[in-house]
mmCIF file of C-alpha atoms in Angstrom:
data_model
loop_
_atom_site.group_PDB
_atom_site.id
_atom_site.type_symbol
_atom_site.label_atom_id
_atom_site.label_comp_id
_atom_site.label_asym_id
_atom_site.label_seq_id
_atom_site.Cartn_x
_atom_site.Cartn_y
_atom_site.Cartn_z
ATOM 1 C CA MET A 19 0.000 0.000 0.000
ATOM 2 C CA ILE A 20 1.287 3.472 -0.857
ATOM 3 C CA SER A 21 1.598 5.564 2.263
ATOM 4 C CA PRO A 22 0.714 9.284 2.111
ATOM 5 C CA GLU A 23 4.411 10.217 2.505
ATOM 6 C CA GLN A 24 5.477 8.414 -0.659
ATOM 7 C CA PRO A 25 5.322 10.439 -3.868
ATOM 8 C CA LYS A 26 2.607 9.370 -6.281
ATOM 9 C CA PRO A 27 3.871 7.841 -9.528
ATOM 10 C CA PHE A 28 4.413 10.314 -12.353
ATOM 11 C CA ILE A 29 2.065 9.784 -15.306
ATOM 12 C CA SER A 30 2.403 11.470 -18.663
ATOM 13 C CA ALA A 31 0.102 10.158 -21.368
ATOM 14 C CA LEU A 32 -1.063 11.763 -24.581
ATOM 15 C CA GLY A 33 -4.603 11.081 -25.802
ATOM 16 C CA LEU A 34 -5.200 11.170 -29.550
ATOM 17 C CA ASP A 35 -8.415 11.336 -31.562
ATOM 18 C CA PHE A 36 -7.367 10.503 -35.133
ATOM 19 C CA GLY A 37 -9.425 11.700 -38.073
ATOM 20 C CA ARG A 38 -8.966 12.145 -41.804
ATOM 21 C CA LYS A 39 -8.599 15.946 -41.512
ATOM 22 C CA ARG A 40 -7.540 16.526 -37.901
ATOM 23 C CA ILE A 41 -5.976 14.890 -34.852
ATOM 24 C CA GLY A 42 -7.314 15.970 -31.475
ATOM 25 C CA VAL A 43 -4.634 15.964 -28.781
ATOM 26 C CA ALA A 44 -5.132 15.811 -25.013
ATOM 27 C CA GLY A 45 -2.778 15.552 -22.074
ATOM 28 C CA CYS A 46 -3.113 14.806 -18.387
ATOM 29 C CA ASP A 47 -1.891 16.404 -15.208
ATOM 30 C CA ARG A 48 1.202 14.827 -13.648
ATOM 31 C CA THR A 49 -0.875 12.756 -11.233
ATOM 32 C CA GLY A 50 -2.950 11.181 -13.989
ATOM 33 C CA LEU A 51 -6.272 12.358 -12.586
ATOM 34 C CA ILE A 52 -7.505 14.876 -15.139
ATOM 35 C CA ALA A 53 -7.317 14.912 -18.931
ATOM 36 C CA THR A 54 -7.620 18.182 -20.857
ATOM 37 C CA GLY A 55 -7.546 19.071 -24.517
ATOM 38 C CA ILE A 56 -4.243 20.573 -25.656
ATOM 39 C CA THR A 57 -4.509 21.272 -29.368
ATOM 40 C CA THR A 58 -5.855 20.107 -32.692
ATOM 41 C CA ILE A 59 -3.448 19.211 -35.467
ATOM 42 C CA GLU A 60 -4.615 19.955 -38.998
ATOM 43 C CA ARG A 61 -3.323 16.974 -40.948
ATOM 44 C CA THR A 62 -1.028 17.639 -43.881
ATOM 45 C CA SER A 63 1.445 14.764 -44.228
ATOM 46 C CA PHE A 64 2.508 11.899 -41.995
ATOM 47 C CA GLU A 65 5.937 13.484 -41.477
ATOM 48 C CA ARG A 66 4.454 16.852 -40.477
ATOM 49 C CA ASP A 67 1.847 15.209 -38.222
ATOM 50 C CA VAL A 68 4.590 13.215 -36.456
ATOM 51 C CA GLU A 69 6.758 16.306 -36.029
ATOM 52 C CA GLN A 70 3.928 18.240 -34.362
ATOM 53 C CA ILE A 71 3.146 15.311 -32.055
ATOM 54 C CA ARG A 72 6.865 14.834 -31.325
ATOM 55 C CA GLN A 73 7.126 18.433 -30.085
ATOM 56 C CA ILE A 74 4.261 17.849 -27.637
ATOM 57 C CA VAL A 75 5.715 14.479 -26.566
ATOM 58 C CA ASN A 76 9.081 16.113 -25.783
ATOM 59 C CA GLU A 77 7.569 19.122 -23.974
ATOM 60 C CA ARG A 78 5.352 16.943 -21.786
ATOM 61 C CA GLU A 79 7.775 14.002 -21.308
ATOM 62 C CA VAL A 80 5.106 11.638 -22.624
ATOM 63 C CA GLN A 81 5.516 7.963 -21.716
ATOM 64 C CA VAL A 82 2.550 6.430 -23.552
ATOM 65 C CA LEU A 83 0.184 7.293 -26.393
ATOM 66 C CA VAL A 84 -3.508 6.576 -25.882
ATOM 67 C CA MET A 85 -5.263 6.301 -29.235
ATOM 68 C CA GLY A 86 -8.994 6.264 -29.677
ATOM 69 C CA LEU A 87 -10.055 3.265 -31.754
ATOM 70 C CA PRO A 88 -13.377 3.648 -33.570
ATOM 71 C CA TYR A 89 -15.105 0.318 -33.124
ATOM 72 C CA SER A 90 -18.336 -0.203 -35.027
ATOM 73 C CA MET A 91 -21.468 -0.255 -32.885
ATOM 74 C CA ASP A 92 -21.462 -4.067 -33.094
ATOM 75 C CA GLY A 93 -17.942 -4.149 -31.636
ATOM 76 C CA SER A 94 -16.141 -5.010 -34.870
ATOM 77 C CA LEU A 95 -13.233 -3.112 -36.411
ATOM 78 C CA GLY A 96 -14.173 -1.412 -39.663
ATOM 79 C CA PHE A 97 -12.241 0.469 -42.333
ATOM 80 C CA GLN A 98 -11.640 3.596 -40.220
ATOM 81 C CA ALA A 99 -10.376 1.523 -37.269
ATOM 82 C CA ARG A 100 -7.857 -0.202 -39.558
ATOM 83 C CA GLN A 101 -6.700 3.223 -40.840
ATOM 84 C CA VAL A 102 -6.212 4.344 -37.224
ATOM 85 C CA GLN A 103 -4.207 1.186 -36.456
ATOM 86 C CA LYS A 104 -1.955 1.701 -39.514
ATOM 87 C CA PHE A 105 -1.279 5.326 -38.577
ATOM 88 C CA THR A 106 -0.719 4.412 -34.915
ATOM 89 C CA THR A 107 1.777 1.651 -35.724
ATOM 90 C CA ARG A 108 3.827 4.090 -37.821
ATOM 91 C CA LEU A 109 3.514 6.824 -35.183
ATOM 92 C CA SER A 110 4.568 4.488 -32.350
ATOM 93 C CA LYS A 111 7.681 3.431 -34.284
ATOM 94 C CA ALA A 112 8.564 7.024 -35.227
ATOM 95 C CA LEU A 113 8.229 8.262 -31.639
ATOM 96 C CA LYS A 114 9.526 5.048 -29.982
ATOM 97 C CA LEU A 115 6.564 5.077 -27.597
ATOM 98 C CA PRO A 116 4.105 2.368 -26.561
ATOM 99 C CA VAL A 117 0.461 2.741 -27.554
ATOM 100 C CA GLU A 118 -2.695 1.712 -25.788
ATOM 101 C CA TYR A 119 -6.080 1.786 -27.517
ATOM 102 C CA MET A 120 -9.357 2.937 -26.001
ATOM 103 C CA ASP A 121 -12.805 2.417 -27.464
ATOM 104 C CA GLU A 122 -13.776 5.830 -28.779
ATOM 105 C CA ARG A 123 -17.353 5.067 -29.788
ATOM 106 C CA LEU A 124 -19.531 8.122 -29.223
ATOM 107 C CA THR A 125 -16.722 10.363 -27.906
ATOM 108 C CA SER A 126 -17.172 12.858 -30.763
ATOM 109 C CA TYR A 127 -20.920 12.839 -30.093
ATOM 110 C CA GLN A 128 -20.273 13.447 -26.374
ATOM 111 C CA ALA A 129 -17.861 16.262 -27.253
ATOM 112 C CA GLU A 130 -20.506 17.851 -29.507
ATOM 113 C CA GLN A 131 -23.058 17.609 -26.694
ATOM 114 C CA LEU A 132 -20.619 19.367 -24.350
ATOM 115 C CA LEU A 133 -20.292 22.209 -26.877
ATOM 116 C CA ILE A 134 -24.056 22.476 -27.248
ATOM 117 C CA ALA A 135 -24.347 22.671 -23.451
ATOM 118 C CA GLU A 136 -21.889 25.597 -23.611
ATOM 119 C CA ASN A 137 -24.096 27.277 -26.260
ATOM 120 C CA ARG A 138 -21.403 26.834 -28.928
ATOM 121 C CA SER A 139 -22.086 25.636 -32.440
ATOM 122 C CA PRO A 140 -20.459 22.257 -33.189
ATOM 123 C CA SER A 141 -20.252 23.115 -36.899
ATOM 124 C CA HIS A 142 -18.082 26.156 -36.116
ATOM 125 C CA HIS A 143 -15.808 24.368 -33.640
ATOM 126 C CA LYS A 144 -14.669 21.141 -35.340
ATOM 127 C CA GLY A 145 -11.137 21.404 -33.916
ATOM 128 C CA LEU A 146 -12.504 21.904 -30.417
ATOM 129 C CA ILE A 147 -14.683 18.799 -30.815
ATOM 130 C CA ASP A 148 -11.580 16.767 -31.753
ATOM 131 C CA ARG A 149 -9.685 18.115 -28.715
ATOM 132 C CA LYS A 150 -12.588 17.382 -26.370
ATOM 133 C CA ALA A 151 -12.964 13.879 -27.864
ATOM 134 C CA ALA A 152 -9.235 13.246 -27.263
ATOM 135 C CA ALA A 153 -9.682 14.401 -23.654
ATOM 136 C CA LEU A 154 -12.639 12.020 -23.210
ATOM 137 C CA ILE A 155 -10.565 9.129 -24.607
ATOM 138 C CA LEU A 156 -7.637 9.925 -22.308
ATOM 139 C CA GLN A 157 -9.883 10.448 -19.268
ATOM 140 C CA GLN A 158 -11.476 7.036 -19.853
ATOM 141 C CA TRP A 159 -7.988 5.462 -20.016
ATOM 142 C CA LEU A 160 -6.880 7.259 -16.819
ATOM 143 C CA ASP A 161 -10.024 6.128 -15.002
ATOM 144 C CA VAL A 162 -9.508 2.500 -16.064
ATOM 145 C CA LYS A 163 -5.841 2.632 -14.981
ATOM 146 C CA ARG A 164 -6.745 4.124 -11.606
ATOM 147 C CA ALA A 165 -9.510 1.557 -10.998
ATOM 148 C CA SER A 166 -7.226 -1.364 -11.886
ATOM 149 C CA SER A 167 -4.398 -0.093 -9.661
ATOM 150 C CA ARG A 168 -6.851 0.309 -6.747
ATOM 151 C CA SER A 169 -8.166 -3.213 -7.182
ATOM 152 C CA SER A 170 -4.631 -4.672 -7.329
ATOM 153 C CA VAL A 171 -3.673 -2.785 -4.130
ATOM 154 C CA ALA A 172 -6.857 -4.051 -2.444
ATOM 155 C CA ALA A 173 -6.019 -7.614 -3.498
ATOM 156 C CA ILE A 174 -2.553 -7.323 -1.949
ATOM 157 C CA GLU A 175 -3.918 -5.942 1.318
ATOM 158 C CA TYR A 176 -6.384 -8.791 1.906
#
């Protein structure tokens, strides 16, 4: 069990919402509790996309990439999911970072609903939707990690 005096483990993950035109990027605080949108990358070429992500990775000392994977509603992997996997494999090799996937079904819809709740037009804020979707993906990953570490600590204690 981690005592209150011990420092909490440092977590630096980057959440990515990959699309044909844009990549939403989110980061987390050093404790791994809260994910927030950082930026939206307008896609031009793979090399340019990687360079922009590399800058963020270096600035934030990122240890892992968390990529949203667009499963179909029936749970299968369709064309877009395979495109995401191809891009992610190349990105992981280029940045020499591990990747974890999170189910991103409905994250863009949730992000749009958040904008509507803020009285902002989703059609005028596509980049913001991508950023918010990336933050939702990363937050889901952080929550799963935290829950699994709590259950493993509980198992050790008993």
